[in-house]
XYZ file of C-alpha atoms in Angstrom:
720
model
C -8.006 -39.041 -21.626
C -8.968 -35.580 -22.890
C -10.578 -34.821 -19.544
C -7.438 -35.880 -17.661
C -5.167 -33.776 -19.872
C -7.421 -30.723 -19.549
C -7.517 -31.150 -15.770
C -3.731 -31.170 -15.598
C -3.429 -28.102 -17.833
C -5.932 -26.043 -15.871
C -4.592 -27.229 -12.519
C -1.194 -25.956 -13.585
C -2.881 -22.638 -14.388
C -4.451 -22.491 -10.936
C -1.193 -23.388 -9.211
C 1.045 -21.494 -11.567
C 4.408 -20.247 -10.385
C 6.146 -19.243 -13.576
C 9.846 -18.531 -13.619
C 9.568 -15.092 -12.011
C 6.163 -15.297 -10.354
C 6.005 -15.805 -6.611
C 6.183 -13.900 -3.349
C 7.983 -16.566 -1.357
C 8.192 -16.832 2.414
C 11.923 -16.855 3.272
C 11.258 -19.510 5.923
C 9.665 -21.815 3.352
C 11.671 -21.305 0.160
C 12.013 -25.033 -0.365
C 14.773 -26.869 -2.173
C 13.263 -26.457 -5.627
C 12.769 -22.685 -5.357
C 16.216 -22.170 -3.834
C 17.762 -24.334 -6.582
C 16.029 -22.177 -9.201
C 17.393 -19.033 -7.536
C 20.896 -20.508 -7.723
C 20.377 -21.444 -11.351
C 19.451 -17.843 -12.135
C 22.539 -16.463 -10.396
C 22.186 -16.450 -6.593
C 25.539 -17.012 -4.856
C 24.365 -16.971 -1.209
C 23.481 -20.006 0.897
C 19.941 -20.397 2.203
C 21.277 -19.741 5.731
C 22.759 -16.441 4.566
C 19.289 -15.461 3.382
C 17.293 -16.452 6.462
C 18.525 -17.659 9.835
C 16.906 -17.022 13.207
C 20.046 -17.906 15.170
C 22.670 -15.992 13.199
C 22.741 -12.673 11.399
C 21.371 -13.038 7.881
C 20.105 -10.939 5.023
C 16.553 -10.855 6.432
C 17.869 -8.824 9.397
C 18.565 -5.875 7.091
C 14.964 -5.710 5.841
C 12.470 -3.606 7.802
C 8.851 -2.586 7.827
C 9.127 1.165 7.293
C 6.257 3.149 8.806
C 2.861 1.573 8.276
C 2.985 0.348 4.710
C 6.441 0.369 3.149
C 9.725 -1.499 3.182
C 13.181 -0.182 3.989
C 16.677 -1.607 4.300
C 19.617 -1.050 6.631
C 22.697 -0.006 4.640
C 25.331 0.881 7.215
C 26.751 -0.176 10.564
C 25.143 2.956 12.035
C 21.526 2.120 11.284
C 21.181 4.125 8.062
C 17.961 3.376 6.158
C 17.231 3.645 2.465
C 13.607 3.651 1.327
C 11.484 5.392 -1.284
C 10.831 9.122 -1.374
C 7.103 8.432 -1.469
C 7.450 6.266 1.655
C 9.134 9.078 3.563
C 6.903 11.705 1.966
C 4.603 12.246 4.932
C 7.494 12.597 7.382
C 9.318 14.971 5.024
C 6.191 17.100 4.584
C 5.611 17.164 8.349
C 9.201 18.310 8.961
C 8.814 21.070 6.371
C 7.558 24.594 6.796
C 7.083 27.371 4.267
C 10.442 28.829 5.410
C 12.243 25.465 5.590
C 10.570 23.571 2.796
C 12.536 20.303 2.750
C 9.902 18.735 0.529
C 10.538 21.284 -2.202
C 14.211 22.061 -1.637
C 15.626 18.781 -0.337
C 17.629 18.247 2.845
C 20.731 16.408 4.032
C 21.885 16.423 7.643
C 25.576 17.258 7.948
C 25.871 15.283 11.176
C 23.754 13.255 13.603
C 22.732 16.372 15.518
C 21.005 17.779 12.432
C 18.938 14.658 11.792
C 15.251 15.428 12.260
C 12.935 13.616 14.642
C 9.880 11.937 13.049
C 6.821 10.034 14.230
C 7.858 6.996 12.183
C 8.614 3.539 13.511
C 10.371 0.563 11.920
C 10.063 -3.147 12.653
C 12.618 -5.934 12.364
C 11.468 -9.516 11.835
C 12.880 -11.783 14.541
C 11.359 -15.128 13.567
C 8.396 -16.910 11.979
C 6.494 -19.685 13.795
C 3.864 -22.030 12.339
C 0.747 -22.018 14.559
C -1.616 -23.702 12.083
C -2.427 -26.711 14.260
C -3.193 -24.585 17.308
C -5.554 -22.373 15.320
C -7.280 -25.199 13.452
C -7.752 -27.227 16.631
C -9.552 -24.233 18.138
C -11.707 -23.560 15.064
C -12.826 -27.131 14.426
C -15.689 -27.213 11.931
C -17.005 -23.714 12.657
C -18.081 -21.540 9.724
C -19.488 -18.094 8.961
C -19.638 -15.486 11.715
C -18.907 -18.043 14.438
C -15.662 -19.040 12.735
C -14.659 -15.422 12.025
C -15.264 -14.395 15.652
C -13.492 -17.443 17.064
C -10.532 -17.022 14.708
C -10.143 -13.372 15.706
C -10.126 -14.365 19.390
C -7.629 -17.198 18.878
C -5.234 -15.040 16.869
C -5.479 -12.244 19.441
C -4.605 -14.736 22.183
C -1.556 -16.022 20.280
C -0.465 -12.472 19.471
C -0.643 -11.531 23.133
C 1.201 -14.653 24.275
C 4.080 -14.230 21.835
C 4.453 -10.470 22.332
C 6.558 -8.749 24.972
C 5.720 -5.081 25.436
C 8.719 -4.464 27.695
C 11.070 -5.522 24.896
C 9.015 -3.854 22.118
C 8.327 -7.309 20.662
C 5.071 -7.724 18.779
C 3.470 -10.813 17.288
C 1.005 -10.767 14.402
C -0.445 -14.037 13.156
C -1.115 -13.973 9.432
C -3.691 -16.298 7.804
C -2.221 -17.671 4.557
C -3.691 -19.623 1.636
C -7.093 -18.114 2.489
C -7.006 -19.467 6.049
C -5.551 -22.900 5.358
C -2.298 -21.995 7.124
C -1.417 -19.636 9.987
C 2.065 -18.265 10.661
C 3.085 -16.059 13.589
C 5.475 -13.266 12.623
C 7.465 -11.894 15.565
C 8.797 -8.329 15.214
C 10.757 -5.841 17.286
C 9.690 -2.210 16.884
C 12.012 0.814 17.041
C 10.409 4.217 17.635
C 13.253 6.717 17.299
C 13.561 7.229 13.539
C 15.145 10.410 12.178
C 15.160 12.015 8.754
C 18.702 12.108 7.371
C 18.203 13.147 3.777
C 15.830 13.631 0.887
C 16.212 14.897 -2.655
C 14.136 17.794 -3.929
C 10.550 16.830 -4.694
C 11.223 17.542 -8.373
C 13.763 14.686 -8.223
C 11.918 12.331 -5.879
C 8.585 12.695 -7.710
C 9.900 13.484 -11.191
C 7.218 12.608 -13.712
C 4.388 12.931 -11.190
C 1.055 11.324 -11.996
C 1.821 11.290 -15.719
C 4.711 8.843 -15.313
C 3.229 6.954 -12.370
C 3.076 3.195 -13.146
C 4.907 3.848 -16.423
C 8.162 2.761 -18.028
C 10.502 4.363 -19.148
C 10.908 6.139 -15.791
C 13.384 8.730 -14.491
C 12.274 9.234 -10.879
C 14.793 9.558 -8.039
C 12.394 7.850 -5.638
C 14.506 7.573 -2.478
C 14.870 9.058 0.977
C 17.273 8.418 3.846
C 16.524 7.871 7.541
C 18.311 6.448 10.583
C 17.263 4.130 13.419
C 18.286 5.098 16.932
C 18.414 3.005 20.099
C 19.072 3.646 23.771
C 22.645 3.675 25.041
C 22.166 0.153 26.387
C 21.198 -1.088 22.919
C 17.420 -1.369 23.259
C 14.451 0.112 21.367
C 13.444 3.404 22.958
C 11.261 6.443 22.475
C 12.957 9.542 21.086
C 15.668 10.906 23.327
C 18.470 13.254 22.396
C 20.852 10.891 24.214
C 19.954 7.906 22.018
C 22.642 6.549 19.706
C 22.508 5.126 16.147
C 21.467 1.487 15.945
C 24.161 -1.160 15.684
C 22.344 -3.556 13.345
C 22.736 -7.315 13.182
C 23.224 -7.058 9.421
C 23.389 -4.368 6.758
C 23.521 -4.530 2.981
C 26.689 -3.769 1.048
C 26.079 -1.451 -1.913
C 27.286 -2.294 -5.402
C 28.148 0.404 -7.949
C 29.506 -2.089 -10.475
C 26.414 -1.727 -12.626
C 24.199 -4.317 -14.258
C 23.342 -5.854 -17.589
C 20.294 -7.387 -19.235
C 19.730 -10.861 -17.773
C 21.463 -10.292 -14.423
C 19.963 -12.049 -11.384
C 17.916 -9.785 -9.118
C 15.879 -10.490 -6.008
C 13.575 -8.220 -4.047
C 12.974 -8.533 -0.308
C 10.176 -6.750 1.480
C 6.611 -6.570 2.662
C 4.114 -6.828 -0.213
C 0.780 -5.605 1.083
C -1.948 -7.705 -0.488
C -2.769 -9.798 -3.516
C -5.759 -11.977 -4.302
C -4.470 -14.271 -7.025
C -6.715 -17.133 -6.001
C -9.758 -14.902 -6.563
C -12.658 -16.346 -8.533
C -14.200 -15.105 -11.771
C -17.069 -13.806 -9.624
C -14.701 -11.537 -7.702
C -12.955 -10.359 -10.866
C -16.271 -9.377 -12.440
C -17.380 -7.471 -9.336
C -14.094 -5.546 -9.463
C -14.258 -4.661 -13.157
C -17.997 -3.918 -13.225
C -18.515 -1.994 -9.990
C -15.772 -1.652 -7.381
C -12.903 -0.316 -9.487
C -14.825 2.080 -11.786
C -16.676 3.606 -8.825
C -13.453 4.100 -6.853
C -11.697 5.685 -9.836
C -14.625 8.038 -10.505
C -14.756 9.274 -6.912
C -10.989 9.642 -6.533
C -10.811 11.544 -9.809
C -13.252 14.059 -8.367
C -11.379 14.412 -5.073
C -8.004 14.837 -6.762
C -9.340 17.548 -9.070
C -10.458 19.750 -6.199
C -7.375 19.103 -4.068
C -4.997 19.842 -6.940
C -6.749 23.123 -7.730
C -6.102 24.363 -4.185
C -2.548 23.000 -3.995
C -1.561 25.054 -7.031
C -2.652 28.268 -5.312
C -0.388 28.230 -2.273
C 2.824 26.427 -1.140
C 1.417 26.071 2.372
C -1.695 24.306 1.101
C 0.444 22.070 -1.079
C 2.486 21.031 1.961
C -0.659 20.377 3.980
C -2.293 18.195 1.318
C 0.808 16.708 -0.307
C 0.899 13.356 1.472
C -2.855 12.738 1.236
C -2.950 13.742 -2.428
C -0.057 11.441 -3.323
C -1.722 8.484 -1.611
C -5.097 9.051 -3.294
C -3.518 9.613 -6.718
C -1.344 6.507 -6.567
C -4.208 4.032 -6.384
C -6.554 6.111 -8.526
C -4.324 5.325 -11.493
C -3.650 1.781 -10.284
C -7.290 0.688 -10.178
C -7.993 2.362 -13.497
C -5.112 0.416 -15.035
C -6.018 -2.810 -13.261
C -9.518 -2.762 -14.735
C -8.213 -2.164 -18.243
C -5.664 -4.977 -18.028
C -8.129 -7.456 -16.515
C -10.512 -6.787 -19.375
C -7.835 -6.701 -22.065
C -6.480 -10.123 -21.160
C -9.883 -11.601 -20.261
C -8.824 -12.681 -16.790
C -12.509 -13.298 -16.067
C -12.640 -15.843 -18.891
C -9.380 -17.473 -17.816
C -10.717 -17.902 -14.290
C -13.977 -19.378 -15.577
C -12.154 -22.031 -17.595
C -10.172 -23.095 -14.538
C -13.311 -23.128 -12.406
C -15.166 -25.302 -14.923
C -12.492 -27.975 -14.543
C -12.606 -27.691 -10.750
C -16.380 -28.132 -10.843
C -16.003 -31.308 -12.931
C -13.351 -32.625 -10.545
C -15.530 -31.767 -7.528
C -18.584 -33.624 -8.838
C -19.472 -36.416 -6.423
C -17.252 -34.997 -3.665
C -19.661 -33.757 -0.965
C -17.189 -31.222 0.442
C -16.758 -29.441 -2.886
C -19.635 -30.370 -5.195
C -21.873 -27.370 -4.421
C -19.130 -24.837 -3.771
C -19.620 -22.658 -6.863
C -23.408 -22.771 -6.824
C -23.229 -21.411 -3.251
C -20.663 -18.834 -4.315
C -22.888 -17.530 -7.105
C -25.742 -17.094 -4.616
C -23.758 -14.940 -2.189
C -22.372 -12.738 -4.978
C -25.865 -12.267 -6.415
C -27.113 -11.275 -2.961
C -24.331 -8.711 -2.356
C -23.871 -7.235 -5.847
C -26.812 -4.733 -5.615
C -25.147 -3.081 -2.597
C -21.498 -3.145 -3.670
C -21.523 0.319 -5.220
C -23.029 1.770 -2.047
C -20.102 0.485 -0.017
C -17.568 2.161 -2.336
C -19.568 5.390 -2.159
C -19.236 5.308 1.614
C -15.496 4.629 1.728
C -14.465 6.829 -1.214
C -17.270 9.384 -1.380
C -18.791 10.210 2.009
C -15.627 9.321 3.933
C -13.572 10.737 1.051
C -14.438 14.101 2.582
C -12.129 14.668 5.568
C -14.850 16.706 7.303
C -17.532 14.055 6.906
C -15.114 11.297 7.852
C -14.283 13.137 11.090
C -17.917 14.045 11.753
C -18.817 10.353 11.510
C -16.403 9.530 14.326
C -18.482 11.756 16.627
C -21.102 9.015 16.774
C -19.121 7.597 19.693
C -19.470 10.919 21.501
C -23.194 10.972 20.747
C -23.528 7.479 22.231
C -21.835 8.646 25.435
C -24.071 11.731 25.654
C -27.363 9.855 25.205
C -26.408 6.898 27.388
C -28.754 6.679 30.387
C -27.030 7.464 33.681
C -23.728 8.198 31.944
C -21.176 9.434 34.462
C -19.705 12.890 34.144
C -16.216 11.356 34.001
C -17.177 9.176 31.033
C -18.551 12.169 29.133
C -15.474 14.275 29.896
C -13.243 11.425 28.766
C -15.166 11.042 25.500
C -15.163 14.815 24.926
C -11.422 15.114 25.527
C -10.754 12.262 23.106
C -12.697 13.852 20.234
C -11.187 17.265 20.967
C -7.711 15.793 20.560
C -8.836 13.986 17.418
C -10.271 17.253 16.073
C -6.925 18.957 16.597
C -5.182 16.344 14.455
C -7.926 16.565 11.818
C -7.651 20.356 11.520
C -3.882 20.244 11.082
C -4.293 18.512 7.736
C -7.633 19.981 6.655
C -8.200 22.298 3.705
C -11.749 23.626 3.824
C -11.805 25.076 0.303
C -11.177 21.750 -1.450
C -13.226 19.730 1.031
C -16.301 21.912 0.572
C -16.247 21.135 -3.149
C -15.714 17.437 -2.402
C -18.758 17.354 -0.115
C -20.966 19.021 -2.724
C -19.810 16.711 -5.513
C -19.844 13.500 -3.431
C -23.400 14.045 -2.201
C -24.696 14.826 -5.694
C -22.905 11.779 -7.148
C -24.287 9.572 -4.371
C -27.797 10.855 -5.054
C -27.506 10.142 -8.780
C -25.700 6.784 -8.641
C -26.780 4.902 -5.514
C -30.240 3.284 -5.841
C -32.897 5.488 -4.233
C -34.175 2.686 -2.009
C -30.748 2.581 -0.346
C -30.645 6.307 0.519
C -30.811 7.499 4.135
C -34.448 8.226 4.972
C -35.510 11.888 4.576
C -31.992 13.231 4.046
C -32.317 14.168 0.403
C -35.912 15.333 0.808
C -34.776 17.767 3.512
C -31.981 19.143 1.327
C -34.420 19.603 -1.555
C -36.892 21.445 0.656
C -34.292 23.943 1.843
C -31.861 24.282 -1.064
C -33.569 23.315 -4.326
C -33.459 20.800 -7.179
C -31.252 17.818 -6.293
C -30.123 17.431 -9.893
C -28.838 21.014 -9.975
C -25.159 21.392 -9.081
C -25.888 24.831 -7.600
C -28.113 23.219 -4.962
C -25.261 21.116 -3.639
C -22.814 24.005 -3.700
C -25.208 26.101 -1.582
C -25.781 23.218 0.800
C -22.067 22.469 1.214
C -21.320 26.164 1.790
C -23.943 26.268 4.549
C -22.503 23.139 6.181
C -18.984 24.537 6.237
C -20.134 27.964 7.444
C -22.184 26.614 10.342
C -20.539 23.458 11.672
C -18.978 23.734 15.109
C -16.196 21.414 13.940
C -14.527 24.192 11.930
C -15.181 26.987 14.442
C -12.917 27.061 17.512
C -15.177 29.329 19.556
C -18.269 27.216 18.922
C -16.375 24.001 19.537
C -14.891 25.229 22.813
C -18.328 26.318 24.023
C -19.724 22.910 23.119
C -16.807 21.114 24.775
C -17.371 23.091 27.977
C -21.004 21.949 28.083
C -21.460 18.896 25.824
C -25.037 18.326 24.765
C -26.459 15.577 22.543
C -29.091 17.827 20.944
C -26.491 20.462 20.057
C -24.332 17.812 18.415
C -27.264 16.292 16.524
C -28.200 19.706 15.120
C -24.722 20.292 13.710
C -24.917 20.188 9.878
C -21.707 18.214 9.350
C -22.641 15.690 12.021
C -26.115 15.427 10.468
C -24.578 14.197 7.210
C -22.027 11.891 8.816
C -24.622 10.429 11.171
C -27.334 9.950 8.531
C -25.141 8.134 6.031
C -23.173 6.086 8.578
C -26.219 4.881 10.502
C -28.057 4.112 7.274
C -25.170 2.017 5.955
C -24.217 0.370 9.250
C -27.731 -0.737 10.138
C -28.971 -1.843 6.701
C -26.007 -2.765 4.534
C -22.950 -3.456 6.682
C -24.586 -6.647 8.054
C -25.095 -7.795 4.454
C -21.430 -7.125 3.667
C -20.279 -8.908 6.824
C -22.388 -11.937 5.912
C -21.055 -11.874 2.346
C -17.469 -11.516 3.565
C -17.719 -14.383 6.057
C -19.260 -16.751 3.519
C -16.806 -15.639 0.839
C -13.923 -16.409 3.191
C -15.339 -19.849 4.012
C -15.785 -20.734 0.344
C -12.388 -19.308 -0.577
C -10.683 -21.445 2.063
C -12.527 -24.535 0.840
C -11.762 -23.762 -2.820
C -8.038 -23.446 -2.181
C -8.062 -26.623 -0.123
C -9.717 -28.378 -3.043
C -7.238 -26.957 -5.547
C -4.398 -28.396 -3.500
C -6.113 -31.766 -3.388
C -6.453 -31.768 -7.177
C -2.673 -31.832 -7.564
C -0.702 -32.438 -4.331
C 2.669 -32.252 -6.099
C 1.911 -28.813 -7.491
C 0.490 -27.721 -4.148
C 3.945 -28.053 -2.601
C 5.195 -25.349 -4.979
C 2.438 -22.822 -4.275
C 3.112 -19.480 -2.661
C 0.565 -17.650 -0.485
C -1.028 -14.328 -1.383
C 0.730 -11.241 -0.051
C -0.331 -10.287 3.491
C 2.218 -7.556 4.379
C 4.586 -10.221 5.668
C 8.207 -10.688 4.640
C 8.610 -12.161 1.165
C 11.354 -12.639 -1.373
C 10.785 -12.577 -5.118
C 13.449 -13.229 -7.719
C 14.041 -12.952 -11.438
C 16.250 -11.007 -13.790
C 17.005 -7.550 -15.045
C 15.161 -7.687 -18.346
C 13.967 -5.539 -21.242
C 10.514 -6.204 -22.706
C 8.256 -5.744 -25.718
C 4.895 -4.228 -24.629
C 3.379 -4.137 -28.109
C 4.156 -4.615 -31.773
C 7.311 -2.807 -32.984
C 8.091 -1.412 -29.509
C 10.922 -2.629 -27.282
C 11.786 -1.081 -23.926
C 15.401 -1.126 -22.802
C 16.159 -2.371 -19.282
C 17.620 0.952 -18.095
C 16.969 4.666 -18.372
C 19.712 7.297 -18.313
C 20.337 10.984 -17.703
C 19.965 11.535 -21.446
C 16.301 10.563 -21.213
C 15.898 12.558 -18.011
C 17.057 15.729 -19.745
C 14.804 14.992 -22.705
C 11.781 14.870 -20.389
C 12.794 17.992 -18.460
C 10.421 20.973 -18.767
C 11.453 24.124 -16.926
C 8.827 25.234 -14.422
C 6.528 22.280 -15.116
C 4.667 20.822 -12.117
C 5.756 17.266 -12.929
C 8.883 17.514 -15.114
C 10.970 20.333 -13.652
C 14.460 19.704 -12.237
C 16.839 21.632 -9.955
C 19.108 23.969 -11.918
C 22.174 22.426 -10.274
C 21.158 19.005 -11.549
C 20.774 20.285 -15.107
C 24.233 21.824 -14.902
C 25.904 18.696 -13.517
C 24.256 16.364 -16.003
C 25.071 18.529 -18.995
C 28.729 18.545 -17.901
C 28.504 14.747 -17.486
C 29.809 15.101 -13.956
C 28.895 11.557 -12.970
C 31.885 10.751 -10.786
C 32.321 7.140 -9.693
C 28.643 6.474 -10.435
C 29.076 6.525 -14.224
C 27.967 3.537 -16.266
C 31.038 3.084 -18.417
C 29.301 0.893 -20.973
C 26.952 3.780 -21.778
C 29.129 6.701 -20.747
C 26.113 7.997 -18.877
C 24.419 7.980 -15.485
C 21.830 5.207 -15.194
C 18.652 6.470 -13.521
C 16.396 3.424 -13.327
C 16.126 -0.209 -14.364
C 13.498 -2.942 -14.578
C 13.374 -6.548 -13.403
C 10.923 -9.424 -13.709
C 10.481 -9.576 -9.920
C 6.998 -10.092 -8.505
C 5.980 -7.208 -6.219
C 2.947 -5.185 -5.160
C 2.079 -2.264 -2.865
C 4.060 -2.544 0.383
C 7.189 -3.451 -1.578
C 7.800 0.268 -2.054
C 11.317 0.882 -0.795
C 12.290 -2.780 -1.099
C 15.950 -3.483 -1.788
C 16.772 -4.951 -5.181
C 19.726 -7.244 -4.538
C 22.149 -9.000 -6.881
C 23.369 -12.587 -6.662
C 26.110 -11.618 -4.195
C 23.661 -10.079 -1.733
C 24.572 -6.485 -2.674
C 22.122 -3.610 -3.041
C 21.726 -2.461 -6.662
C 18.525 -0.433 -6.444
C 15.227 0.331 -4.738
C 11.917 -1.000 -6.059
C 9.279 1.691 -6.296
C 6.674 0.877 -8.922
C 5.170 -1.581 -11.393
C 4.457 -1.113 -15.086
C 1.061 -0.164 -16.496
C 0.916 -3.130 -18.872
C 0.778 -5.538 -15.900
C -1.435 -3.697 -13.409
C -3.607 -6.777 -13.078
C -0.905 -8.185 -10.789
C -2.983 -8.162 -7.591
C -5.407 -10.599 -9.203
C -3.356 -12.140 -12.028
C 0.399 -12.180 -12.673
C 1.470 -11.569 -16.282
C 4.518 -13.731 -16.944
C 5.449 -11.849 -20.134
C 4.841 -8.197 -19.323
C 5.279 -7.892 -15.553
C 8.160 -5.583 -14.600
C 9.330 -4.031 -11.349
C 10.539 -0.442 -11.777
C 13.608 0.395 -9.692
C 15.763 3.443 -9.065
C 19.389 2.529 -9.695
C 21.524 2.786 -6.560
C 24.158 4.688 -8.525
C 21.641 7.468 -9.214
C 20.641 7.468 -5.539
C 24.261 7.912 -4.482
C 24.918 10.512 -7.195
C 21.965 12.552 -5.903
C 23.219 12.281 -2.323
C 26.846 13.036 -3.183
C 27.001 15.268 -6.252
C 23.608 16.966 -6.114
C 23.101 17.010 -2.350
C 26.693 17.550 -1.188
C 26.396 14.751 1.381
C 29.469 12.702 0.498
C 29.811 11.774 4.176
C 26.710 9.564 3.859
C 28.232 7.681 0.931
C 31.417 7.145 2.947
C 29.280 5.514 5.648
C 28.305 2.720 3.245
C 30.193 -0.432 2.339
C 30.671 0.169 -1.396
C 31.454 -2.654 -3.774
C 33.238 -1.264 -6.826
C-alpha cells in the first residue's frame, strides 16, 4: 500500500499542472482546462479563443521578429510589443543626429512611419501529423532516427507551405517527440516603426532591475503591419496600405485588482520541465556557471566602450541587451535550482519511476543507460560552452570561423572559377554586415580574455594541437595577461578582415594560403576544426541518445498514470500557447510582501538624475509631479499604475505577449519573470512564480501625455 501511495504522489509531481502552471495549446485546451479558466473568470467561449474558420482571439496574436510576441490592437494593423523586442529595429533606425533610441519617436502619420527589416507571422491553423511522422520513423533510434525525422518534417513543411501566398509550415515535436503538430503561418514583411518611448523609459532600471519585482519599466514599442493594395502580404512598398486584420484586441483602461483573472497568449520559446536530475546537475555544475562567467567578461568590455561614445552605444546596444538578459537569467536559474533542491526532487520522482519500470523491458534499463551517456559527455560539456560563449563570443572570431567554407572552396580540387567567385562574394557580403555592428576596441579585449580563460579552464588534452605552444613561443607566458593582450593586439592589427584594402586585394585574387596565414582565421580555424572533429561527434551522439531516452521516459510517465497524462501540457517550443491565472501579490520571504502593482510614486523614488539605469526624461518628471495622469489614472490609488504581476506561466519568447482579462481585453504586456522563480525553464514554482507586466494605462499615458501621440490612442478601441 505504501508503495502504491508513493507512486501516486510522485506521479502527480511528474505530471503536475498546478492551478496556474501550464503553457496550453489553444487547439487542445480540453474541457477541464477551459472549465478551470471559466471558474477563474474567463467570459469568452472556447470558439472565441481559437477558431480556424472564424475570426477569433488567436488571430490577434503574432510572432514578432524572430523571438518575440506581439498583438494587433487596431483595425489598421497597429502592433504593441515590448521595447526590448523592438530594440534592434529602433537602434537600426537611429543615428547620432536622430537618436530615436535615446530620445523616443512617434510618427505623426503613416508617411512618417519608418521601414524596418522585421517580419511578423500570423497562425492560420494547427494540424496533428503524429501518425504520419511515427509511421515513417518506425522503430528507428539514434542518428538514424534523428536524420529520418528531420527529412520527414522537412517534407511535411514543404508540402503544407505555399511560398506564393507567404504561407509557411513548421512541424513542432512535442512531449519530447511523442507528438508532432504542424503549425501553419502567414508571414508579413512590411513592418514599420510607429512609436517608441525614450530608452530611459523603455529600459528603466536596466540590468539592476532586470528579472526583479517591484518594477517600473515602460517596456513597450509600437509598430504597424502593411499589406499590398489587394490585401496580400508583400515586400516593402510605399504604396502598401495598413493591414486590415481578422481580429484585434480591445484595450481596457478600467484597471485591475488583486485576484482578477488574467491570461497570456504568445510564443514561449523553450522549457525543459521533463528534464531529468542528470540534466539539472549538468546545468548547475557546468553549463550555467561557465556561460555566466564568459558573458560577464564580454559585458564588462562592451559596457566600457559603450559609455565612451553615443555612436558605439547605438552600435552595440542590441547585442549588449541580448547578452545581458540571459547572463542574469542563468545566474538566477542556478541559484534557484540549488536553493529549492530541484535535483533532489527529480531524483525522488525518478526512483519511483525506476521501481515502476522494473520488469518492463521497454523501460527497465532506461536510467542506467542515461547515466552512462551523461558520464561519457560530462568531461566535454565545458568545452562546448567555451566554444559558443567564449570563442564565438568574439564577433571577429565568430566571423572568421565562417570563412572555413571559403577555405573549402579554395582548396577543392578542380574548383571552378565561378564557384570560387560565388563563395568570395558571399563572404564579402557577410563581412559587410559583420563590420556594421563590430566594435574592435571591446572585441580585442574579449579575444584576449576568452583565449586566456579557455587555456586555464578547458582540459589541456582537449586544446587544439600546437596553438597555445605557438602563442607562447612568440608572445610569452600563457598565464600572463600581458601575453594575451599583445597577441590580441597583433591579431587585430594584422587581420585582413578588419582592413578594407587588404580584404579587397584578397577578394580580387583569393588564395587559400593567404587566408590560412591570416591571424584571425588561424584562431577561428584551429578551435573550430578541433571541436568539430573531436568533440562535436560526441555531443551529437549524446544528444541523439538523450532525445531517445527522453522520449521513452515521457512515454513511460504517461503510462504510469493515463488519467493524469490527459492533463499534461507540452514543453514550450516557440509555438502558440495560452497560460492563465490571476493578478496576485506574493510573499518572497519572511516579513516581506510584494503588492501586485507599482505606481508613479515608486518610479519617482527610484529616479536618479543622470544615472545610466534610473534616469527619466525631464518632461516625465514634471508631468508625474503634477499628477497629470489624465484618463489613465487609477482612481483607487489616485496614482498612475506602472506595472503589475500575475501568476501566469511564461518564458522567453513571451516577451511582448498580451495580458488579457476575462472579457478578452488587453490590460498589459508581459515582459519579464521574477528572480525568485528563475528555475521556471526546468521547474515551475507554484508559490513564487510571477509574470511581470507593464500596465496598458502606463503604455497609453506614455504615448499620449509623454509622447504627444494622442492620435494613436484614438485609433484603439478603448474600454472605459
